[in-house]
PDB file of N, CA and C in Angstrom:
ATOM      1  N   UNK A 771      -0.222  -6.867  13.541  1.00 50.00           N
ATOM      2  CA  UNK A 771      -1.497  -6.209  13.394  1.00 50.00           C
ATOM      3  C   UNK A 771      -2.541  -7.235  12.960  1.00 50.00           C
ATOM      4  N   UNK A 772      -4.089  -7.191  13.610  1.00 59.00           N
ATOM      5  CA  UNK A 772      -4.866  -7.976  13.334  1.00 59.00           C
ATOM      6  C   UNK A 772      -5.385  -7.572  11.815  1.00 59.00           C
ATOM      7  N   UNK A 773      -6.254  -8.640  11.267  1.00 85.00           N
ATOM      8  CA  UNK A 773      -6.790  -8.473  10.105  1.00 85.00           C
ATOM      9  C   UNK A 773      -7.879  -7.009  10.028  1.00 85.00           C
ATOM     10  N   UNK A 774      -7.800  -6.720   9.144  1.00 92.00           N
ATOM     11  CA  UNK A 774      -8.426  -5.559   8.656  1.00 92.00           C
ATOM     12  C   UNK A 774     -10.101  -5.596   8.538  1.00 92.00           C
ATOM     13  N   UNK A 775     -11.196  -4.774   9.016  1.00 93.00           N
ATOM     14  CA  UNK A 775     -12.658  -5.249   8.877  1.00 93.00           C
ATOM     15  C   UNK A 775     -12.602  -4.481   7.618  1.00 93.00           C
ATOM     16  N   UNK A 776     -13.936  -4.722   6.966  1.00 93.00           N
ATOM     17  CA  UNK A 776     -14.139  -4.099   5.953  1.00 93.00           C
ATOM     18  C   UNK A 776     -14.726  -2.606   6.117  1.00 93.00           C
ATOM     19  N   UNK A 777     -15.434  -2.318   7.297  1.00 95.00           N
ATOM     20  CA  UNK A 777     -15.319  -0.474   7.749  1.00 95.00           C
ATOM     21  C   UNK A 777     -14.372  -0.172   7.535  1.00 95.00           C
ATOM     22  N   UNK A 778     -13.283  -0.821   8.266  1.00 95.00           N
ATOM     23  CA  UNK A 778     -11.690   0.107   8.167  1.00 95.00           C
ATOM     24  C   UNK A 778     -11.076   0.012   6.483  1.00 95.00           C
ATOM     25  N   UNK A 779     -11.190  -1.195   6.254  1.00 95.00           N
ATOM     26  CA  UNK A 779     -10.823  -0.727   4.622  1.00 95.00           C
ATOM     27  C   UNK A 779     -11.898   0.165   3.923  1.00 95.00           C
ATOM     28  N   UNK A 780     -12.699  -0.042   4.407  1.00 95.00           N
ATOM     29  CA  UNK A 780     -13.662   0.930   3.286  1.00 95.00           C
ATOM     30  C   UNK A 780     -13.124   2.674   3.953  1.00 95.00           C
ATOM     31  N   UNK A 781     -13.023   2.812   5.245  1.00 96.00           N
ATOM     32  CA  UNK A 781     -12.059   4.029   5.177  1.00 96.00           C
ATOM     33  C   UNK A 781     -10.998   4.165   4.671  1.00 96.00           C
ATOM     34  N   UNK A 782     -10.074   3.507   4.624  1.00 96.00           N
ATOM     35  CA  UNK A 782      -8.917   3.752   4.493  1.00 96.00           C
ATOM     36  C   UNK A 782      -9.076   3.603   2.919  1.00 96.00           C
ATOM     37  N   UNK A 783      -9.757   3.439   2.162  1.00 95.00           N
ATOM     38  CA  UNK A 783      -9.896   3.548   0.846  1.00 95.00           C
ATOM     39  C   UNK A 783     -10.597   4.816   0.570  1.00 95.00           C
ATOM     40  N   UNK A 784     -11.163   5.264   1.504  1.00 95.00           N
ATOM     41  CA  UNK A 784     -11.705   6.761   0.912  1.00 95.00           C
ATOM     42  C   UNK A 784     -10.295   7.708   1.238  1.00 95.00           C
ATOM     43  N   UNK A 785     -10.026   7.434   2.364  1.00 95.00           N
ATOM     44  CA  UNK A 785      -8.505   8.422   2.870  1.00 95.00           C
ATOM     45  C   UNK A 785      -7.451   7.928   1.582  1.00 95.00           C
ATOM     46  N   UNK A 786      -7.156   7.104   0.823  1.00 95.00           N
ATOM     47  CA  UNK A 786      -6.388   7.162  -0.194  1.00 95.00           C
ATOM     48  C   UNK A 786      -6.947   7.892  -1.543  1.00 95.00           C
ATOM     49  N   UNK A 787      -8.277   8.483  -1.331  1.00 94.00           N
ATOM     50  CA  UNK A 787      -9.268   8.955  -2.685  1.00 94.00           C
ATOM     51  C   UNK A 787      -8.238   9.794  -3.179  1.00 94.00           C
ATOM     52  N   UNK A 788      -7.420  10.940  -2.389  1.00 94.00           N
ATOM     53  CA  UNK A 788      -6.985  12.278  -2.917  1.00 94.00           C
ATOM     54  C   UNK A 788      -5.581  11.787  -2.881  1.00 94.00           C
ATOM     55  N   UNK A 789      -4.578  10.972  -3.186  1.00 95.00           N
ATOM     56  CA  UNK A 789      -3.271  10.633  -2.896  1.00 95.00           C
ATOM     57  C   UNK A 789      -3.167  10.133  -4.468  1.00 95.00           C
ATOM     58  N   UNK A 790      -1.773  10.482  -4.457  1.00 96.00           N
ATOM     59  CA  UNK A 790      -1.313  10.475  -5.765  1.00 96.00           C
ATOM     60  C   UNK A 790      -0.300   9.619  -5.203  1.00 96.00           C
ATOM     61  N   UNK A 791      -0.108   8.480  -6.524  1.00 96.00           N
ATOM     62  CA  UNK A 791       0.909   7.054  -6.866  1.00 96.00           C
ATOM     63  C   UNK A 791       2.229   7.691  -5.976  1.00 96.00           C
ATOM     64  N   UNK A 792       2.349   6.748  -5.057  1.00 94.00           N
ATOM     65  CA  UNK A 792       3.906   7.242  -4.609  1.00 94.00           C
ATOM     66  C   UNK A 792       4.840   6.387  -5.425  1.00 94.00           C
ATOM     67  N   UNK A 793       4.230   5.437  -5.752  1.00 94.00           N
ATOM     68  CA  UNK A 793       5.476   4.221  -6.464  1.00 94.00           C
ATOM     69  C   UNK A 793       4.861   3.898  -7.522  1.00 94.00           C
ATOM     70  N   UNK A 794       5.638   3.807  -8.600  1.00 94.00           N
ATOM     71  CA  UNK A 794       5.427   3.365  -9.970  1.00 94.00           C
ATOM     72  C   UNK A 794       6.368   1.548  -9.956  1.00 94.00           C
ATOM     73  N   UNK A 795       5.364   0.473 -10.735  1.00 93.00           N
ATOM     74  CA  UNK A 795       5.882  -1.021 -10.254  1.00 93.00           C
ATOM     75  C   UNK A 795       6.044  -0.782 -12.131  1.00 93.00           C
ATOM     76  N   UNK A 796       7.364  -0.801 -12.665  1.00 90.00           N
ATOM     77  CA  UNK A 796       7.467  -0.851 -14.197  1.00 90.00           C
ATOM     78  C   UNK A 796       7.485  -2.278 -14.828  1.00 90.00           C
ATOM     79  N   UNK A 797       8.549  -2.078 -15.780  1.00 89.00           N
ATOM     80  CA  UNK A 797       8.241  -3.575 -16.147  1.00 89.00           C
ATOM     81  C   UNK A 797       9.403  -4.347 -15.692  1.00 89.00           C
ATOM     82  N   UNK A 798      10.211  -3.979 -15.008  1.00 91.00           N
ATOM     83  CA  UNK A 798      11.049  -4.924 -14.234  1.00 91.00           C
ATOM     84  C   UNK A 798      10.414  -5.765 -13.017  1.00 91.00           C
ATOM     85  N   UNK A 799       9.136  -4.871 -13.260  1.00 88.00           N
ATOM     86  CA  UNK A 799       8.366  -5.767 -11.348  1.00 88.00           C
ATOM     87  C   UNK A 799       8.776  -5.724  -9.682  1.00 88.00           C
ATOM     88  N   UNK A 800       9.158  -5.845  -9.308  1.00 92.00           N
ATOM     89  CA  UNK A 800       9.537  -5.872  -7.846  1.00 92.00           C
ATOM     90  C   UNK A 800      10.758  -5.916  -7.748  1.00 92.00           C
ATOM     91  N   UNK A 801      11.503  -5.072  -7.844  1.00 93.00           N
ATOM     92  CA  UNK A 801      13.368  -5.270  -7.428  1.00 93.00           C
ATOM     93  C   UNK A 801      13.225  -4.538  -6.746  1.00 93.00           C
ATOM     94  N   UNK A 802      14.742  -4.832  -5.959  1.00 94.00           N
ATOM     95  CA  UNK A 802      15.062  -4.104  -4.920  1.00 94.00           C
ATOM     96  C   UNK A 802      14.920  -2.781  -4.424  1.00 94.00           C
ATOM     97  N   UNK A 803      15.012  -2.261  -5.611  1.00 95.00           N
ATOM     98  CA  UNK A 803      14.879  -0.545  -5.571  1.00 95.00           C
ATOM     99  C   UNK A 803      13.113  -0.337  -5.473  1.00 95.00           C
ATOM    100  N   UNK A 804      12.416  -0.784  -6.119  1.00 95.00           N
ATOM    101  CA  UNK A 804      11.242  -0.728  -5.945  1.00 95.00           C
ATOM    102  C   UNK A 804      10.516  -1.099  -4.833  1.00 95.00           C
ATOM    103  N   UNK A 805      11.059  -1.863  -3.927  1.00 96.00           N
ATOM    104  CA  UNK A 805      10.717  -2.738  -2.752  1.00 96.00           C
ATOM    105  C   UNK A 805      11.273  -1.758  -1.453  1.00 96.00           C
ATOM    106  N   UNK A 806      12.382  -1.231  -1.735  1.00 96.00           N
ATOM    107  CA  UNK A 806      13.085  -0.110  -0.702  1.00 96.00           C
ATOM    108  C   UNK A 806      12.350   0.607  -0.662  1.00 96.00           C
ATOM    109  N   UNK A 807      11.516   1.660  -1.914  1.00 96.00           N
ATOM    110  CA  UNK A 807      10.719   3.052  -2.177  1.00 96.00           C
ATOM    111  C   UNK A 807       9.711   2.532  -1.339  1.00 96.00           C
ATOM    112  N   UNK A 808       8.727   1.213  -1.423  1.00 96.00           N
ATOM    113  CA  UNK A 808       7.805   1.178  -0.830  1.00 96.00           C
ATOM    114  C   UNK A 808       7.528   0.778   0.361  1.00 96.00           C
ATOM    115  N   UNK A 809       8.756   0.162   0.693  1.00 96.00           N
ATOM    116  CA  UNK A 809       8.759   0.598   2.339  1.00 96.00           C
ATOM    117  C   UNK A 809       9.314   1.522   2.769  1.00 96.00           C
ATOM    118  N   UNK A 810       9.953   2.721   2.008  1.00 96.00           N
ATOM    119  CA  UNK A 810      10.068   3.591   2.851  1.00 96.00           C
ATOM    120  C   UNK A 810       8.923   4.847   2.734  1.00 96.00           C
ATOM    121  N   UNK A 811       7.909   4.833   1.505  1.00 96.00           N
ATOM    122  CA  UNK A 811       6.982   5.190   1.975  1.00 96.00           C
ATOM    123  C   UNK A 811       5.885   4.642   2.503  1.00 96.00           C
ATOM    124  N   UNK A 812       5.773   3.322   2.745  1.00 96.00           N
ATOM    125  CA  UNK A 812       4.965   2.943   3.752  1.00 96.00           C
ATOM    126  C   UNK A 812       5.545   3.028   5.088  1.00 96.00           C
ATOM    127  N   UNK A 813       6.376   3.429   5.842  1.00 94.00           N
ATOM    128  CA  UNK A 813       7.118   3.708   7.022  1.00 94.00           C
ATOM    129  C   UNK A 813       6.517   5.023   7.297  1.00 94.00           C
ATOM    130  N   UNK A 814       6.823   6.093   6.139  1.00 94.00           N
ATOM    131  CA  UNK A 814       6.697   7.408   6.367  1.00 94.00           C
ATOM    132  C   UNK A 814       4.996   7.999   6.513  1.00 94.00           C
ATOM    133  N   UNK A 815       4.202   7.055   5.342  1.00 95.00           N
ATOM    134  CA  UNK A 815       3.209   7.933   5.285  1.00 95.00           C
ATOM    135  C   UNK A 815       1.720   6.578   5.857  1.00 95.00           C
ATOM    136  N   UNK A 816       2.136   5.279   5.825  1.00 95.00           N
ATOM    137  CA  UNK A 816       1.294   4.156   6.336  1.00 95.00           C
ATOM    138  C   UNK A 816       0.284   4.006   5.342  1.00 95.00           C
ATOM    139  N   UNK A 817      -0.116   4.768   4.279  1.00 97.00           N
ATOM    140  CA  UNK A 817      -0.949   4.535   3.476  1.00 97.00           C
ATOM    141  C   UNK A 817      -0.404   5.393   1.895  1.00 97.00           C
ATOM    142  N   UNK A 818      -0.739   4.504   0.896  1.00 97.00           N
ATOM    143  CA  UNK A 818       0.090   4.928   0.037  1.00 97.00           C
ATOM    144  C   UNK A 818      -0.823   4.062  -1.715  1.00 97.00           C
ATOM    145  N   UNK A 819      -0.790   4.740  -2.455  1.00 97.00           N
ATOM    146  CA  UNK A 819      -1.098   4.126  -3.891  1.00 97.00           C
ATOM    147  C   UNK A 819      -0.012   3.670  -4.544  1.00 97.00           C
ATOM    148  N   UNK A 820       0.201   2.212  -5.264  1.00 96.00           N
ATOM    149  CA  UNK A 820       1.230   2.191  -6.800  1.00 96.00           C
ATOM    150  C   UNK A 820       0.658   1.958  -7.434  1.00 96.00           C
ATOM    151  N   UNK A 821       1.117   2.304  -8.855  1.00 95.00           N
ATOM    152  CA  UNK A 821       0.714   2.713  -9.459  1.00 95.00           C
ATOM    153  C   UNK A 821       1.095   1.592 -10.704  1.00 95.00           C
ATOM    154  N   UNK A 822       0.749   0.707 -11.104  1.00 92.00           N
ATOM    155  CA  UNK A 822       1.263  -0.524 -12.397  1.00 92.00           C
ATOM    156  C   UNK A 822       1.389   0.072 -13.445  1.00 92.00           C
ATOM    157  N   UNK A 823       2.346   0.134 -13.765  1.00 90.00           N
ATOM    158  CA  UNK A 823       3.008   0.915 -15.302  1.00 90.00           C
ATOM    159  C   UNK A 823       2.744  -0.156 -16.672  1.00 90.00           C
ATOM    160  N   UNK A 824       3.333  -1.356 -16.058  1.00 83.00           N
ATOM    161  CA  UNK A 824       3.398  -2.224 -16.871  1.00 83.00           C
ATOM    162  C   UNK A 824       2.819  -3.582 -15.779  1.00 83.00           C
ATOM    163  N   UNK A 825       3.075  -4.670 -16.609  1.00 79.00           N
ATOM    164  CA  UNK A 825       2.936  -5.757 -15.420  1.00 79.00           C
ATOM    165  C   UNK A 825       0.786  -5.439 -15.371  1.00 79.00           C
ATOM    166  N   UNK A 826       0.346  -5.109 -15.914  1.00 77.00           N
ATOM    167  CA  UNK A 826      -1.274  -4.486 -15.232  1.00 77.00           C
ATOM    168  C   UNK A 826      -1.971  -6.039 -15.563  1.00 77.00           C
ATOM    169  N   UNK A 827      -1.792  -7.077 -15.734  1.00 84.00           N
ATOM    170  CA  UNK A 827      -2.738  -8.274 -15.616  1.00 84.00           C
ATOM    171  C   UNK A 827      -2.136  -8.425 -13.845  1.00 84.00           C
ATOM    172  N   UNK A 828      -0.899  -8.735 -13.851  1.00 88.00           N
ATOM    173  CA  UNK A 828      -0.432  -9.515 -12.635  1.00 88.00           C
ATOM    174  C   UNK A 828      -0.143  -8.082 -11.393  1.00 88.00           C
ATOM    175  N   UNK A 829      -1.409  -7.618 -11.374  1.00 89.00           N
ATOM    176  CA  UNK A 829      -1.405  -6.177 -10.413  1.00 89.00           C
ATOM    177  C   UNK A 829      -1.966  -7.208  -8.898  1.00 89.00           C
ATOM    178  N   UNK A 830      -2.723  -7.945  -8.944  1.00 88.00           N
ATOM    179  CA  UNK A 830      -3.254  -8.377  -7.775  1.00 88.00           C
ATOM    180  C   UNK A 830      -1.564  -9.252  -7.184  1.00 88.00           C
ATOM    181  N   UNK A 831      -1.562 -10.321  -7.814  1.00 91.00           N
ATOM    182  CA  UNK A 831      -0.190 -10.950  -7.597  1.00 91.00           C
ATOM    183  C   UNK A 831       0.711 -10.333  -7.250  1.00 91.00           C
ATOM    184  N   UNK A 832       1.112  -9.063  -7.602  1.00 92.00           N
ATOM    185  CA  UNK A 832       2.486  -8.539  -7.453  1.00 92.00           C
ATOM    186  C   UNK A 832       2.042  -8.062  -5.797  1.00 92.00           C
ATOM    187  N   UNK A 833       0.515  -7.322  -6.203  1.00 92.00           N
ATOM    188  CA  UNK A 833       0.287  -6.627  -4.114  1.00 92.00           C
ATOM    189  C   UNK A 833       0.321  -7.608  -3.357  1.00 92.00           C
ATOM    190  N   UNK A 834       0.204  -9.228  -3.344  1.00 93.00           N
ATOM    191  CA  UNK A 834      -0.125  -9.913  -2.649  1.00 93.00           C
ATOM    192  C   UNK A 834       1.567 -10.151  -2.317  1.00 93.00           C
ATOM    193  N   UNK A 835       2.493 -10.056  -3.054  1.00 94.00           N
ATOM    194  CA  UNK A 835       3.353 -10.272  -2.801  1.00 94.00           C
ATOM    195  C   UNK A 835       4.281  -8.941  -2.221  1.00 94.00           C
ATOM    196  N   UNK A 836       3.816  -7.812  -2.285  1.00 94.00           N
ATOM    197  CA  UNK A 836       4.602  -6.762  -1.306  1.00 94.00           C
ATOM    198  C   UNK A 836       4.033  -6.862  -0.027  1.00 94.00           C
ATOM    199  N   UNK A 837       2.349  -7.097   0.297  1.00 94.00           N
ATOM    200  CA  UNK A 837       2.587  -7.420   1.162  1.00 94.00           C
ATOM    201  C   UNK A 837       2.500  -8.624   2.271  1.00 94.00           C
ATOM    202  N   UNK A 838       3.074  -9.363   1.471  1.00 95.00           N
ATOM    203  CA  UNK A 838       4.054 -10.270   2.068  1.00 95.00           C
ATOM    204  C   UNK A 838       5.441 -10.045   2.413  1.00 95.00           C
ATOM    205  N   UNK A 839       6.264  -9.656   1.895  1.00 95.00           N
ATOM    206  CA  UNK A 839       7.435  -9.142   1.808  1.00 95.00           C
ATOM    207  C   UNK A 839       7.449  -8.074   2.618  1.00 95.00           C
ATOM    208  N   UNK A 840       6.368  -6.885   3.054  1.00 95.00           N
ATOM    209  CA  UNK A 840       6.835  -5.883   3.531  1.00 95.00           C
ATOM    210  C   UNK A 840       5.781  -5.817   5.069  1.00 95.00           C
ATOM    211  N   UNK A 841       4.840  -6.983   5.203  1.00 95.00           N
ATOM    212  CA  UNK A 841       3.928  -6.827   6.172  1.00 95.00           C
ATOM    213  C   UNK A 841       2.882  -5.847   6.015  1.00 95.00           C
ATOM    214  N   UNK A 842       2.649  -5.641   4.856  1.00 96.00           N
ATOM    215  CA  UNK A 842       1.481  -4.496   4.504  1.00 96.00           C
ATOM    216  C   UNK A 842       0.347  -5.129   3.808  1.00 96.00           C
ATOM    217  N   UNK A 843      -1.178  -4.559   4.020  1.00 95.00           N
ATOM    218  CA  UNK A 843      -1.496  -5.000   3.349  1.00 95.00           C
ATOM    219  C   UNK A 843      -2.616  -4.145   2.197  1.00 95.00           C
ATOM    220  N   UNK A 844      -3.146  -4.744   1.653  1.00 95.00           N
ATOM    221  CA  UNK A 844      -4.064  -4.476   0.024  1.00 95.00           C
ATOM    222  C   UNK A 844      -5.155  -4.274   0.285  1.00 95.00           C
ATOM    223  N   UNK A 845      -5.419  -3.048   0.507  1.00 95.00           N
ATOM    224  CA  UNK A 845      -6.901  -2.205   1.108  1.00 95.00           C
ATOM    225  C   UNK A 845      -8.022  -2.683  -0.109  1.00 95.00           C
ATOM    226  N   UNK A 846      -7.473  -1.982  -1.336  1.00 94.00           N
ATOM    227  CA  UNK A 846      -8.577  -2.056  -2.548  1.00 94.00           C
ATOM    228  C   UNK A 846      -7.196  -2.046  -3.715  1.00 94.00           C
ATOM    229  N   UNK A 847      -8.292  -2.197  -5.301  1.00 92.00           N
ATOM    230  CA  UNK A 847      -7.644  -1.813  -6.291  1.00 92.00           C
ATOM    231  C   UNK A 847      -8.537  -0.928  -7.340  1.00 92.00           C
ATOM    232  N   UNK A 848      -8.123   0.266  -7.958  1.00 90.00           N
ATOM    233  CA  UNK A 848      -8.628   0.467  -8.544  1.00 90.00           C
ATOM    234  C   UNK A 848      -7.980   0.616  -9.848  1.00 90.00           C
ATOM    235  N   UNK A 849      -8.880   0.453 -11.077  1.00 91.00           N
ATOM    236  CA  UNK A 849      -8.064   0.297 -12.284  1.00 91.00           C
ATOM    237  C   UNK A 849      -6.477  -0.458 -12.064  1.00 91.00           C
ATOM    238  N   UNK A 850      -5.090   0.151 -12.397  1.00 93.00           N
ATOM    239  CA  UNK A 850      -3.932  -0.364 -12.602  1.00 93.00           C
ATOM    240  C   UNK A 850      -3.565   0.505 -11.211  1.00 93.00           C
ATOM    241  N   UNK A 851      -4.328   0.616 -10.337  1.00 94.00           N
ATOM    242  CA  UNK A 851      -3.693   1.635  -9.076  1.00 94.00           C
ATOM    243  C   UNK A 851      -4.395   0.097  -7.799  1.00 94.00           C
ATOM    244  N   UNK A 852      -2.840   0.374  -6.734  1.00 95.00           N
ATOM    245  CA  UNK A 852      -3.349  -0.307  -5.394  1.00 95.00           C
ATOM    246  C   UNK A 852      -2.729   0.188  -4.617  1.00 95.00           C
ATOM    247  N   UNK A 853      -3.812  -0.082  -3.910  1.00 96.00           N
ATOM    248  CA  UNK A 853      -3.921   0.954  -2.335  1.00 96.00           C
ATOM    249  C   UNK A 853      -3.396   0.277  -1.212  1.00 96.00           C
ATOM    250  N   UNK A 854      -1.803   0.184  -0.562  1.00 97.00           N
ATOM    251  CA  UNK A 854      -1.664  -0.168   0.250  1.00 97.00           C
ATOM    252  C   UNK A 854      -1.305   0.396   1.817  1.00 97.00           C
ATOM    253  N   UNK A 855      -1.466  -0.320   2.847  1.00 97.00           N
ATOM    254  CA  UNK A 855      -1.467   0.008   4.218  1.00 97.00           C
ATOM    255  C   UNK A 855      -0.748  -0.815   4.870  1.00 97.00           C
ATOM    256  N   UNK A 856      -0.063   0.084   6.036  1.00 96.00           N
ATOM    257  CA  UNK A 856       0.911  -0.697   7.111  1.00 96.00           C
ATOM    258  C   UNK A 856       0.827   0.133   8.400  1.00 96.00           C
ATOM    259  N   UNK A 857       0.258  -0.210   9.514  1.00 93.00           N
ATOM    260  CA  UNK A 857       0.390   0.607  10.406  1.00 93.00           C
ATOM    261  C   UNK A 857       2.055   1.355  11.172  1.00 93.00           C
ATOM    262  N   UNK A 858       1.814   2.030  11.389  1.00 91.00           N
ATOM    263  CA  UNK A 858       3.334   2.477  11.681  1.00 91.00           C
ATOM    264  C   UNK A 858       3.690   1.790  13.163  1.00 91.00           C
ATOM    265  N   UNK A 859       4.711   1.258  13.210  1.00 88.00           N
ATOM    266  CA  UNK A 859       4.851   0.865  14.554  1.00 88.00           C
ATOM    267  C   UNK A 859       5.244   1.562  15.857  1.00 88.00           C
ATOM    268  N   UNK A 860       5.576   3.050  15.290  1.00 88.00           N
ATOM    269  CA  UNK A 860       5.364   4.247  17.076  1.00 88.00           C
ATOM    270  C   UNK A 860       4.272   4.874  16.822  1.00 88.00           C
ATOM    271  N   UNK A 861       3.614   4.377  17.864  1.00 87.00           N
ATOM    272  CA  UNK A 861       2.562   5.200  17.823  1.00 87.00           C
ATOM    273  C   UNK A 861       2.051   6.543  17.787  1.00 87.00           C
ATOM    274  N   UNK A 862       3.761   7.151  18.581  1.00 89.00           N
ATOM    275  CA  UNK A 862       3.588   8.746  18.618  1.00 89.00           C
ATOM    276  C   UNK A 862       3.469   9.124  16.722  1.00 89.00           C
ATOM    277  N   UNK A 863       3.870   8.475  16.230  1.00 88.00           N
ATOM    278  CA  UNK A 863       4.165   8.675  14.445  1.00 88.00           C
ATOM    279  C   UNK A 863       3.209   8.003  13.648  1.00 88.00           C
ATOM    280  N   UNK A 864       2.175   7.808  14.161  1.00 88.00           N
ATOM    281  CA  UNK A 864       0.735   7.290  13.292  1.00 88.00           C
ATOM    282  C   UNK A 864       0.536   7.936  12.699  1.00 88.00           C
ATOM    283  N   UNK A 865      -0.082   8.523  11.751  1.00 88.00           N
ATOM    284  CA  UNK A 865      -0.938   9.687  11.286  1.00 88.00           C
ATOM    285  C   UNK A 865      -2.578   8.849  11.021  1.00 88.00           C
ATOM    286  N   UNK A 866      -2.784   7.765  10.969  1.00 91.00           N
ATOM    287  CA  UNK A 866      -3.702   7.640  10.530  1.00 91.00           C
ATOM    288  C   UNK A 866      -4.777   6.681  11.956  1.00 91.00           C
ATOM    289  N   UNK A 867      -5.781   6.793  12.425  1.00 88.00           N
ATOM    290  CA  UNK A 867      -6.542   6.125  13.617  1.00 88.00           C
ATOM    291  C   UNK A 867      -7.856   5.536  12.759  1.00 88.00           C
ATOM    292  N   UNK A 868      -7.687   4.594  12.778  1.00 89.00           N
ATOM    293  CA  UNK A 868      -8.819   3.046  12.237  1.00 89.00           C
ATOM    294  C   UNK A 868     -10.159   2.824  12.844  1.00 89.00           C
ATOM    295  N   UNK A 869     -10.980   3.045  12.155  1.00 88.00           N
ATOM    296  CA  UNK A 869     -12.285   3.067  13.105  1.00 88.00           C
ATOM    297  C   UNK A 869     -12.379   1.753  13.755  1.00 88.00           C
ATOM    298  N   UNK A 870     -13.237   1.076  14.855  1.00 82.00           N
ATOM    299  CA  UNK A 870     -13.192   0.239  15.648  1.00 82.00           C
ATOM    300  C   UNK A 870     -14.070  -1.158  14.827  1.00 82.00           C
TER     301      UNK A 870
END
């Protein structure tokens, strides 16, 4: 997927306004189990909030590093919450269409 314009993030940051934290990042940080949850709700739903429990200085660092790890990427942040995105790869199973 090409890089993201800032229209499309600035949508896709209003479409995350009403979504509640699917993943909580505690103070263990990124393990396995935490890394599974968030790709499998970034698979399921392509757009998704976590939510920094702990860890809240190194909130940018840790997103830069899921998505790296998961091919997603870091729409916005707000407070100890980040907003990430991955397009789904069937298209019949998108839910979400990116303005141009």
């Amino acid at each position: 997927m090409s890089e993201l314009s800032a229209a499309q993030r600035k949508h896709l940051r209003g479409l995350a306004h009403s979504l509640a934290p699917a993943v909580q990042v505690g103070k263990q940080g990124l393990t396995d189990t935490v890394l599974r949850s968030l790709d499998e709700a970034l698979t399921a739903r392509e757009l998704i909030k976590v939510k920094f429990v702990a860890l809240k200085e190194e909130k940018r660092e840790i997103a830069a590093e899921i998505d790296a790890r998961l091919g997603s990427t870091c729409v916005g942040t707000i407070g100890h919450i980040a907003i990430l995105y991955r397009e789904q790869p069937d298209p019949d199973k998108r839910r979400i269409t990116l303005p141009k």
